[in-house]
CSV table of C-alpha atoms in Angstrom, one decimal:
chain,number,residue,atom,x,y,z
T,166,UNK,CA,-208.5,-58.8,204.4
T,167,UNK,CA,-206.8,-62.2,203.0
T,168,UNK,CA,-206.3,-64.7,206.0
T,169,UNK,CA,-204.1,-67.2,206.0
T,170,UNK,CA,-204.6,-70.9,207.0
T,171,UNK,CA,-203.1,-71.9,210.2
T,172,UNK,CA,-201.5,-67.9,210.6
T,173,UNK,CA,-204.0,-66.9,212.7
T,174,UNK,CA,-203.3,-69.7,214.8
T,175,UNK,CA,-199.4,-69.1,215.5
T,176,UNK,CA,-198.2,-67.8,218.1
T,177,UNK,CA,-196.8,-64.5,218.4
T,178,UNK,CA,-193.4,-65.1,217.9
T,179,UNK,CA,-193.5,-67.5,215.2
T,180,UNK,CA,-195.8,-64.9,213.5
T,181,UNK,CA,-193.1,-61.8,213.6
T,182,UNK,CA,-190.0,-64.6,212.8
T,183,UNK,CA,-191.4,-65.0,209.2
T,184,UNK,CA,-192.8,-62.0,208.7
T,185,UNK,CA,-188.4,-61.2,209.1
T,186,UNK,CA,-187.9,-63.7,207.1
T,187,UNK,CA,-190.0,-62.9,204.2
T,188,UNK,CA,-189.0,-59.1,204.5
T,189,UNK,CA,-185.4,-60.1,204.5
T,190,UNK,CA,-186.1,-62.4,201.2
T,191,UNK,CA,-187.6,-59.1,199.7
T,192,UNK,CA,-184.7,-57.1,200.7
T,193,UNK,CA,-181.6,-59.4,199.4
T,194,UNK,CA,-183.8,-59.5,195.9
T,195,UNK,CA,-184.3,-55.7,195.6
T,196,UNK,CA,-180.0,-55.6,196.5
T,197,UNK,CA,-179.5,-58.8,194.2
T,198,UNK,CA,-181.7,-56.9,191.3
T,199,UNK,CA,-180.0,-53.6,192.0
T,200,UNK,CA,-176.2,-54.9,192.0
T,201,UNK,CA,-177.1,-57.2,188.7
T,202,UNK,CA,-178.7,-54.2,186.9
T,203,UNK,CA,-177.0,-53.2,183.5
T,204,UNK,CA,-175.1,-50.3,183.5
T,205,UNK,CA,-176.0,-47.7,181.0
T,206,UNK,CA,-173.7,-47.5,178.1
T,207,UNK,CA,-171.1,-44.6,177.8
T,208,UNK,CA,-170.6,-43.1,174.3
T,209,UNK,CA,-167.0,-43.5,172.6
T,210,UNK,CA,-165.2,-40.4,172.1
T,211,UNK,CA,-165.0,-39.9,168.3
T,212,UNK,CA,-161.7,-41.1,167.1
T,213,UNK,CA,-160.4,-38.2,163.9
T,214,UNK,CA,-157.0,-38.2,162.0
T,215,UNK,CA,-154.9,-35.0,162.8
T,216,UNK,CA,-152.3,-33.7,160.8
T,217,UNK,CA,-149.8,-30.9,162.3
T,218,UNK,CA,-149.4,-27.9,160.2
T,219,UNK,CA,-146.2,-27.0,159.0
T,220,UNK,CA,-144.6,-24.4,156.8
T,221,UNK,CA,-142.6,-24.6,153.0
T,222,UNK,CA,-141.6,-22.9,150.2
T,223,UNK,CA,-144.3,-23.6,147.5
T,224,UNK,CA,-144.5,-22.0,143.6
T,225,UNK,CA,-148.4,-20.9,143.1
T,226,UNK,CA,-149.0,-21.8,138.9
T,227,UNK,CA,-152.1,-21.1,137.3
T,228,UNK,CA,-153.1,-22.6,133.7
T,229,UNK,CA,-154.4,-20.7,130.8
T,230,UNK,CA,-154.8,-21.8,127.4
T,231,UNK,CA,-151.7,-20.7,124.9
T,232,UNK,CA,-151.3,-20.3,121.6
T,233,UNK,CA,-148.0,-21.3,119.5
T,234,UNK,CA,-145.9,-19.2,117.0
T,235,UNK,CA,-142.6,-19.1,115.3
T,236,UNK,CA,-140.2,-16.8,116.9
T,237,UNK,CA,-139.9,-15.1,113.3
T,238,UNK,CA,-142.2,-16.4,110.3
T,239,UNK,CA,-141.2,-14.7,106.6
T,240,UNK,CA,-142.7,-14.3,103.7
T,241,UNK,CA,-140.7,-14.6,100.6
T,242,UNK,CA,-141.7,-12.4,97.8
T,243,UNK,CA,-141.0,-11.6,94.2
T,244,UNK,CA,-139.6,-8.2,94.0
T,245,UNK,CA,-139.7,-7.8,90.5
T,246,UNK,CA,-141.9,-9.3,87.9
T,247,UNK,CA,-140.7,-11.9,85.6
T,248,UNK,CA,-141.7,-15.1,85.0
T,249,UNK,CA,-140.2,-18.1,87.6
T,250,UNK,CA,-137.0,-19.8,86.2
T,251,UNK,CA,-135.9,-22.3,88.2
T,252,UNK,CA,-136.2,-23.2,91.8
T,253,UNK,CA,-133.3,-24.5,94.3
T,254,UNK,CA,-134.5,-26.1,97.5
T,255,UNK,CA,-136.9,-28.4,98.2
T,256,UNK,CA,-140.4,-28.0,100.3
T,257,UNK,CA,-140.4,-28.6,103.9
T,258,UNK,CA,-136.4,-28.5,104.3
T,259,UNK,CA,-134.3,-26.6,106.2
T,260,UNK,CA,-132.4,-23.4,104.5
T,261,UNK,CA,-129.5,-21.2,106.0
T,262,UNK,CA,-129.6,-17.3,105.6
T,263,UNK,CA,-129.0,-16.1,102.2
T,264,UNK,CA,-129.4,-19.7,100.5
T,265,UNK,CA,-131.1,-18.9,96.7
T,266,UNK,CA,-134.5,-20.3,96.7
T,267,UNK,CA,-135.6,-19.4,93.4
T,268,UNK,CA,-134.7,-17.3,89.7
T,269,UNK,CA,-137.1,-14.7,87.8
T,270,UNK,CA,-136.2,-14.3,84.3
T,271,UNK,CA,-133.5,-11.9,84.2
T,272,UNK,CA,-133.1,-11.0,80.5
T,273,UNK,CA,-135.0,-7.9,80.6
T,274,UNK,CA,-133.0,-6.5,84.2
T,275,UNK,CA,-129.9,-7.5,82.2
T,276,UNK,CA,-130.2,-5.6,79.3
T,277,UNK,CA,-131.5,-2.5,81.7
T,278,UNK,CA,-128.2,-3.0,83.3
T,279,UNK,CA,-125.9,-2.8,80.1
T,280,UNK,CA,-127.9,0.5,78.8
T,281,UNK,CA,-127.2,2.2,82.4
T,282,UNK,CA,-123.8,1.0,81.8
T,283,UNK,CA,-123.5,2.4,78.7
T,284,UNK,CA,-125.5,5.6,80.0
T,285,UNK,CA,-123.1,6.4,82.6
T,286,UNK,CA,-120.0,5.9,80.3
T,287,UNK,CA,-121.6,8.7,78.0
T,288,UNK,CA,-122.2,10.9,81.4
T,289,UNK,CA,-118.3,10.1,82.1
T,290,UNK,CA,-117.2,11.4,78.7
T,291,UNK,CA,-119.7,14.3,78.5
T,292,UNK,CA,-117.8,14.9,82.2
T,293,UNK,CA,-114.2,14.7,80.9
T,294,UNK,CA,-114.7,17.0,77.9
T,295,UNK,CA,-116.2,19.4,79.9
T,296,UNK,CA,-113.6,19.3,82.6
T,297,UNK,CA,-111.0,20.1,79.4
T,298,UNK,CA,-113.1,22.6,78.3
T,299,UNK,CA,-113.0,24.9,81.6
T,300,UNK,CA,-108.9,24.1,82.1
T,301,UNK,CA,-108.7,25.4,78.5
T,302,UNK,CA,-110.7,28.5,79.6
T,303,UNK,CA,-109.3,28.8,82.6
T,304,UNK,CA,-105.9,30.5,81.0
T,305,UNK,CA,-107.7,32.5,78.6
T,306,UNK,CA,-109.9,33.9,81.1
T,307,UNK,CA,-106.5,35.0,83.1
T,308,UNK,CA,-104.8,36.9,80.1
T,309,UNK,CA,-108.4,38.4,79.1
T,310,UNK,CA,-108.3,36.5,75.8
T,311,UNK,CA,-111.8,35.0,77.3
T,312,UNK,CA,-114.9,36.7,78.9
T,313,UNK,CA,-116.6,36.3,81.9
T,314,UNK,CA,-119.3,34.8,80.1
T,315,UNK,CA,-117.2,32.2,78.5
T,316,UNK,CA,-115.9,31.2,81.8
T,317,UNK,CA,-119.1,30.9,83.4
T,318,UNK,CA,-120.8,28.6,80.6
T,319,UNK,CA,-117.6,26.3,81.0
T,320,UNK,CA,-117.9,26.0,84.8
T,321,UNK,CA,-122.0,25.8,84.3
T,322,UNK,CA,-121.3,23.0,81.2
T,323,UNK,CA,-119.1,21.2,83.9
T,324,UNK,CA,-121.2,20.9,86.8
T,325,UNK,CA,-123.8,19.8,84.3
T,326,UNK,CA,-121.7,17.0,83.0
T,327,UNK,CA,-120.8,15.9,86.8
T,328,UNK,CA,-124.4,15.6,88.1
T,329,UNK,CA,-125.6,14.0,84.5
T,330,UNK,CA,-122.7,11.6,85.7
T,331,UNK,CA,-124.1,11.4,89.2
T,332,UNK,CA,-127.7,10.8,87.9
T,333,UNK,CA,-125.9,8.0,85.6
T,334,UNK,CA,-124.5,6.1,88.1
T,335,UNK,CA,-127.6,5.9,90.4
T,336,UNK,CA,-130.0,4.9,87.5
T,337,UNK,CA,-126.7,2.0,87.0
T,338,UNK,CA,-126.7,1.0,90.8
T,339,UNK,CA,-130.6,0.9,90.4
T,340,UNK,CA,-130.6,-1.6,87.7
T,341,UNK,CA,-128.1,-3.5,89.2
T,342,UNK,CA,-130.3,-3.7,92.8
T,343,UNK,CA,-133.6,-4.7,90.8
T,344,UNK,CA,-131.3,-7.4,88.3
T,345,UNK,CA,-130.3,-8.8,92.0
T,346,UNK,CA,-134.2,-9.1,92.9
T,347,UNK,CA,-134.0,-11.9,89.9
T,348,UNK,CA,-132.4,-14.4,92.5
T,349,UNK,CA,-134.4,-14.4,95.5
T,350,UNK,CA,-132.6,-16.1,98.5
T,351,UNK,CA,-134.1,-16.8,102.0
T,352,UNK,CA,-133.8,-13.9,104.7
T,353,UNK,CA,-133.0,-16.0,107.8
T,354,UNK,CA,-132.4,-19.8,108.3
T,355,UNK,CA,-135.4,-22.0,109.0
T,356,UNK,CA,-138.1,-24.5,107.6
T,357,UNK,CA,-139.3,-23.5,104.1
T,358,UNK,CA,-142.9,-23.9,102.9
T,359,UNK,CA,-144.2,-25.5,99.9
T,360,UNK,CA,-143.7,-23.4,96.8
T,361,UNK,CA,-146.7,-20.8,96.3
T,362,UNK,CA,-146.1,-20.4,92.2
T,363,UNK,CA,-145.5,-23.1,89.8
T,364,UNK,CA,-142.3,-23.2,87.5
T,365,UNK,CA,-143.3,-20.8,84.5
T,366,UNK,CA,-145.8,-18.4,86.2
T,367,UNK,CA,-145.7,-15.2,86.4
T,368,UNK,CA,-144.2,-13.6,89.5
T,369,UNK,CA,-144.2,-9.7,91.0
T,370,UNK,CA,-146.2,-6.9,91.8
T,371,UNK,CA,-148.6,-7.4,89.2
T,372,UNK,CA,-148.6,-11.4,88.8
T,373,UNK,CA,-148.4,-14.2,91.9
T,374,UNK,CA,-146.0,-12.5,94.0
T,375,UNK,CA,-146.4,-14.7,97.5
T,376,UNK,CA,-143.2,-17.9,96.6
T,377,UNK,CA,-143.1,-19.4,99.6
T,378,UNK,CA,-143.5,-19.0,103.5
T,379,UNK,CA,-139.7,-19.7,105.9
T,380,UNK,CA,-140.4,-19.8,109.6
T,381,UNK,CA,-137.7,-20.1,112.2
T,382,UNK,CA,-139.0,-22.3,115.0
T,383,UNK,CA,-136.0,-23.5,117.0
T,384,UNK,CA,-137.7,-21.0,119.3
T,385,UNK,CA,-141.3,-20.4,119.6
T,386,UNK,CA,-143.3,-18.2,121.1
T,387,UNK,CA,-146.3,-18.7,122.9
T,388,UNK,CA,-148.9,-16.4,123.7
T,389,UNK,CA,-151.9,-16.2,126.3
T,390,UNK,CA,-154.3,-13.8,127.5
T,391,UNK,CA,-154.8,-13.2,131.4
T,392,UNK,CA,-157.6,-11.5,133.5
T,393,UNK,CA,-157.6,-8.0,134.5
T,394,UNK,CA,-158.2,-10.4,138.1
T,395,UNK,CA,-155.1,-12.5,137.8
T,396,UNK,CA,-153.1,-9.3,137.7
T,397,UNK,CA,-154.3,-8.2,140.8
T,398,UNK,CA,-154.4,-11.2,142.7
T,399,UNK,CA,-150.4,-11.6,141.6
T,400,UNK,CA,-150.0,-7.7,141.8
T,401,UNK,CA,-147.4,-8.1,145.1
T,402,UNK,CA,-146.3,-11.7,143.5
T,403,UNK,CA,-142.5,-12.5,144.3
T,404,UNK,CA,-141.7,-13.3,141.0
T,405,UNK,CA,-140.8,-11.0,137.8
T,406,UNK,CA,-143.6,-11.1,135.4
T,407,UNK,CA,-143.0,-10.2,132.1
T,408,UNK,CA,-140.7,-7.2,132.6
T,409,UNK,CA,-136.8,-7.3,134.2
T,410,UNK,CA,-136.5,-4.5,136.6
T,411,UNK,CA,-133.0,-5.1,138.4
T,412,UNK,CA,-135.0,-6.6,141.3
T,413,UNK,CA,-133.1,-9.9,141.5
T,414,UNK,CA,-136.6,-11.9,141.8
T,415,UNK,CA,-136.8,-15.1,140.0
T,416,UNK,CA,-138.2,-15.0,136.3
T,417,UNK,CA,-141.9,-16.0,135.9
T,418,UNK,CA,-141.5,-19.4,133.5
T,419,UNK,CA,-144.0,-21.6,131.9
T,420,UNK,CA,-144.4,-25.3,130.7
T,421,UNK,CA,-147.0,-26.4,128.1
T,422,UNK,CA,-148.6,-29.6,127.7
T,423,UNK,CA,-148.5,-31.9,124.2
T,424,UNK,CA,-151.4,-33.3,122.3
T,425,UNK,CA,-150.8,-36.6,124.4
T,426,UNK,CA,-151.4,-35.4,128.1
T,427,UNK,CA,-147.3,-35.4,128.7
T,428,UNK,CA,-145.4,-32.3,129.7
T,429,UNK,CA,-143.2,-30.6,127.2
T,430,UNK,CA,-139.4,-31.0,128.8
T,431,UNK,CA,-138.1,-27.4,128.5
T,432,UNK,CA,-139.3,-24.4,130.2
T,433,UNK,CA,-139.8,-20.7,128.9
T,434,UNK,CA,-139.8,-17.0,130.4
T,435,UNK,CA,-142.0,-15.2,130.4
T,436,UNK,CA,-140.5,-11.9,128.1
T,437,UNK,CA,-143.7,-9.4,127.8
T,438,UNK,CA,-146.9,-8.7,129.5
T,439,UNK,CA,-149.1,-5.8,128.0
T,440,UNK,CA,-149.1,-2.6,129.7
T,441,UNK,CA,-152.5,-2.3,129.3
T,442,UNK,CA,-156.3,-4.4,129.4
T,443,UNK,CA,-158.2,-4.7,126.1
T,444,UNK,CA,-161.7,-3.2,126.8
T,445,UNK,CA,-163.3,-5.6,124.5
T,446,UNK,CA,-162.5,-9.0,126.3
T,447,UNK,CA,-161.3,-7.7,129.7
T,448,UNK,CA,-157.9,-9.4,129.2
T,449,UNK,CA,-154.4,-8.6,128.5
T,450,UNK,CA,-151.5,-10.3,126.6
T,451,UNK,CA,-148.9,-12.1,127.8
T,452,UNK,CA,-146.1,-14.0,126.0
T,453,UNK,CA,-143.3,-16.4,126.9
T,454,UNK,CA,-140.2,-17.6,124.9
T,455,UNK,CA,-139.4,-21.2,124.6
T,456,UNK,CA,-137.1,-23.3,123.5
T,457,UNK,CA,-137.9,-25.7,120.4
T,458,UNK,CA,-134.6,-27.3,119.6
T,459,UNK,CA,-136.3,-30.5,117.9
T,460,UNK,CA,-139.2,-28.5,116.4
T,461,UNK,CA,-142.0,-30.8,118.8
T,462,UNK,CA,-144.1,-27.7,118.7
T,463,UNK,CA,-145.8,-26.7,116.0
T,464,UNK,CA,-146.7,-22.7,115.7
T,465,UNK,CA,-150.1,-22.7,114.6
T,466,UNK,CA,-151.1,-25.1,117.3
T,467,UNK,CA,-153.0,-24.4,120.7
T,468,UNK,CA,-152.0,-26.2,124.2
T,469,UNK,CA,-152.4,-25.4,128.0
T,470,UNK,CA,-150.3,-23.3,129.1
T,471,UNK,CA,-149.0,-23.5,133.1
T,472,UNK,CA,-147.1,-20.3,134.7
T,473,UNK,CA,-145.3,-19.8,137.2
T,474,UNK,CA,-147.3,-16.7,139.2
T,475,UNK,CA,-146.0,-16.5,142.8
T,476,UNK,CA,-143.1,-17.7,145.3
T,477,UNK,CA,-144.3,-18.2,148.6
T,478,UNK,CA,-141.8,-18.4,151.6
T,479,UNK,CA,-142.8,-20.2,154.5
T,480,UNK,CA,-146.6,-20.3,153.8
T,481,UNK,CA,-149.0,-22.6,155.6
T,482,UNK,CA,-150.5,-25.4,153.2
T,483,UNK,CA,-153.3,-28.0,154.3
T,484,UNK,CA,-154.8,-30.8,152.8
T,485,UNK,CA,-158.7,-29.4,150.5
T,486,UNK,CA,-160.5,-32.0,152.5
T,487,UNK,CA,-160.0,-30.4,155.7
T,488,UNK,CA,-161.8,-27.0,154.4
T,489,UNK,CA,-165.9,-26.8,154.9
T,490,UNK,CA,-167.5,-23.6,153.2
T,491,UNK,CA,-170.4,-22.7,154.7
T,492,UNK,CA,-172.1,-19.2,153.3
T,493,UNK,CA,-170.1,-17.6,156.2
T,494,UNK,CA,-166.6,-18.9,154.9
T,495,UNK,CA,-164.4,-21.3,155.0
T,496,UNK,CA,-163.5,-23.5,158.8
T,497,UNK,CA,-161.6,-26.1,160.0
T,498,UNK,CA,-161.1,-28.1,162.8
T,499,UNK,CA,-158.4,-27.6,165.3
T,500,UNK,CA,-157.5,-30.3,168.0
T,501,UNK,CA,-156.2,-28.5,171.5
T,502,UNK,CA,-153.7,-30.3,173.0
T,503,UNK,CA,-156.2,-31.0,175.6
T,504,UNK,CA,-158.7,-33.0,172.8
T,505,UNK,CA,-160.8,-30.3,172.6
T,506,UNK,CA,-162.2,-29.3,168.8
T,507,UNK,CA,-162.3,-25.5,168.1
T,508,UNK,CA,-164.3,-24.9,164.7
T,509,UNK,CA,-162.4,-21.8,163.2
T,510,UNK,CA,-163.1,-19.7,160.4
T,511,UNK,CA,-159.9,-19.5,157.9
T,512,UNK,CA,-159.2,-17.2,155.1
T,513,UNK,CA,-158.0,-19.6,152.1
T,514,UNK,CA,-155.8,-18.6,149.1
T,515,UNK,CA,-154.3,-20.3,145.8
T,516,UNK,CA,-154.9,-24.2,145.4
T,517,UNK,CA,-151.9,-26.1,145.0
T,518,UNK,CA,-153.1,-29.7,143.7
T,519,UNK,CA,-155.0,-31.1,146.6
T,520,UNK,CA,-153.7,-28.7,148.8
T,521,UNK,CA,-154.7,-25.0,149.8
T,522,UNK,CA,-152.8,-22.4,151.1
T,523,UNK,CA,-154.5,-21.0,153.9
T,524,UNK,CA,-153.6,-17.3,153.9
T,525,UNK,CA,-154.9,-16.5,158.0
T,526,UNK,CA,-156.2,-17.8,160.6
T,527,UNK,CA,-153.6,-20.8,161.0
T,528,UNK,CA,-150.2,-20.9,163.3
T,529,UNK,CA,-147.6,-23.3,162.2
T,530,UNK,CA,-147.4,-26.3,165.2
T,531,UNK,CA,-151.2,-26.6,165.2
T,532,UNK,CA,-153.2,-29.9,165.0
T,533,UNK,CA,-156.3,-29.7,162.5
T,534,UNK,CA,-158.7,-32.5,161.5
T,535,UNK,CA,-158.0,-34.4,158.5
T,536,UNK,CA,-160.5,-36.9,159.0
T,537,UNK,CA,-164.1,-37.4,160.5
T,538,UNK,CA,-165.1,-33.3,160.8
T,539,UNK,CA,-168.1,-34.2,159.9
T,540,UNK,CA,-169.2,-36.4,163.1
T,541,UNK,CA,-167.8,-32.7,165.1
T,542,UNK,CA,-169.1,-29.7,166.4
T,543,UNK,CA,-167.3,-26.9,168.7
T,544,UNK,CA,-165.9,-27.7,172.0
T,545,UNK,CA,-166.4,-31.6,172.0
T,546,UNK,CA,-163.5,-34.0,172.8
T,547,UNK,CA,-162.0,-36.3,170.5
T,548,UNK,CA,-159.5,-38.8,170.4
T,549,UNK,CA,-156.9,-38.0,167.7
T,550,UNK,CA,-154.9,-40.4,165.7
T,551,UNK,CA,-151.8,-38.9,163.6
T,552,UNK,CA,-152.7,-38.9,159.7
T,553,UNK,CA,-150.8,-41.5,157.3
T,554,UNK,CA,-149.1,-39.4,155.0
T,555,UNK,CA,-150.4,-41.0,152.0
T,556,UNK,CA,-153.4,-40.0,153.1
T,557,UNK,CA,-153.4,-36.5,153.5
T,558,UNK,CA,-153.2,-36.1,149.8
């Protein structure tokens, strides 16, 4: 035991007054060391961006790839065969309906038109005399100064004449049809090619008998092939696709984009979609009409193609970022209005942009987290913040 100088020597009294004292000392420490103690630090709620959800009208496009051709594109062809005259337009112009383009030689077609000419006026006389013929039996016949066999031959000998006649004047209206294939003139009004055959060569069936190519391209049409899966995702669409039934549902319509990124002004309907899927590529056709008043598209040429697949009244439409996919599906985040998080499973639909439409799981007036889901998990509290617009996307 430690003993301390002069302690052993104090009385009693003095002995218990600083043994208070130092106990007291010990005691204000321990409550001066308690009250100055740090307090341990309480975590921040987790500040996230909400965003209400709402309802709207939104279109639901989807983008294929198109292909551009002339609303009517015709060959013109020699007819007959001659060799090419002269020619009456020039390349790359527009021509009206019935304009002459170009002249076969017609010399040969001429001269077959004067000897069915002459052909038929031979028939015509032939005709005549045996017309007089049977009146002059006729009489005869009737005071038995002719036979029966005489008035036959006369009414045989004119029906003979007649149908030589009628033979006559087709083989004339023939010649006259083919001397008119000479001048070949342009079936409809549009753009003309350059000339296939040179001045001098020999055009028709058995020569060079492709001239030139005439495409009418103030309207185009433009053709794309869908999925056998896009047709039944858009099976119950609220649009008319493709065929007009009397239903009173907006036509489907598409826009296609130029060789420079920009978006071609005017809009087309879509006119046809095939009744059936080709078994070789799992696709069918489809095909719009557009209109091309200034010729900007080109047939022959290839661009994206966006249509118009569904109308969807009052759907429910969220910002992509707010979607996790997990292998069970796809969840958000829901804020109660008592700052609680619910993690729910969703089921999504078309993507719209940035946007998705979500197609259950969602009420309109609900909060959902835009922002900082990833610092969440079920049932926690949060402090929300409205979302800036600009920043929902």
């Amino acid at each position: 035991m430690i003993k301390i100088p002069f302690y052993d020597e104090m009385p009693r009294g003095r002995k218990y007054a600083i043994a208070g004292s130092i106990t007291a000392a010990l005691a204000a420490v321990i409550v001066f060391a308690i009250i100055l103690r740090p307090k341990p630090a309480t975590s921040p709620l987790p500040v996230v961006e909400i965003e209400p959800v709402g309802t709207s009208d939104v279109n639901v496009y989807s983008e294929f790839v198109g292909h551009i051709r002339a609303h009517q594109f015709v060959e013109i062809r020699a007819r007959v065969e001659g060799y090419l005259e002269k020619m009456f337009f020039e390349e790359g112009t527009y021509i009206t309906r019935g304009q002459p383009l170009f002249i076969i030689d017609r010399k040969v077609y001429s001269a077959k038109v004067e000897k069915a000419k002459a052909q038929l006026n031979k028939a015509k006389a032939y005709a005549l005399k045996a017309k007089r013929d049977l009146d002059r039996i006729h009489p005869l016949y009737e005071q038995n100064a002719a036979s029966q066999l005489d008035l036959d031959n006369a009414e045989a000998a004119y029906e003979s004449a007649k149908a030589e006649e009628l033979v006559a004047q087709a083989d004339l209206t023939q010649a006259e049809l083919t001397l008119s294939y000479t001048t070949v003139s342009s079936p409809i009004s549009g753009y003309i090619s350059e000339r296939s055959a040179d001045i001098g060569t020999l055009v028709g069936p058995s020569g060079k008998s492709l001239l030139a190519t005439v495409v009418k391209s103030d309207t185009v049409l433009v053709d794309f092939s869908m999925t056998a899966l896009d047709y039944l995702k858009s099976k119950d669409r609220n649009v008319n696709f493709g065929h007009r039934d009397g239903t009173g549902r907006p036509d489907s319509y598409i826009t296609v984009t130029l060789a420079d990124g920009s978006t071609y002004p005017y809009r087309g309907v879509v006119d046809f979609a095939s009744p059936q899927v080709d078994p070789n590529t799992g696709t069918f056709s489809v095909r719009a009409e557009m209109p091309n008043p200034d010729n900007i598209l080109l047939p022959g040429e290839f661009t994206k193609v966006k249509v118009l697949m569904d109308v969807r009244n009052d759907a429910i439409k969220i910002p992509g970022k707010a979607i996790e996919i997990e292998k069970g599906g796809a969840y958000i985040y829901v804020v109660r209005p008592d700052s609680t998080v619910e993690r729910r499973f969703v089921e999504t639909g078309p993507e719209l942009g940035n946007d998705i439409i979500i197609e259950r799981g969602l009420a309109a007036g609900e909060d959902i987290v835009v922002e900082g889901y990833h610092k969440l998990h079920h049932g926690m509290k949060v402090r929300p913040t409205i979302a800036q617009r600009d920043t929902i996307g």
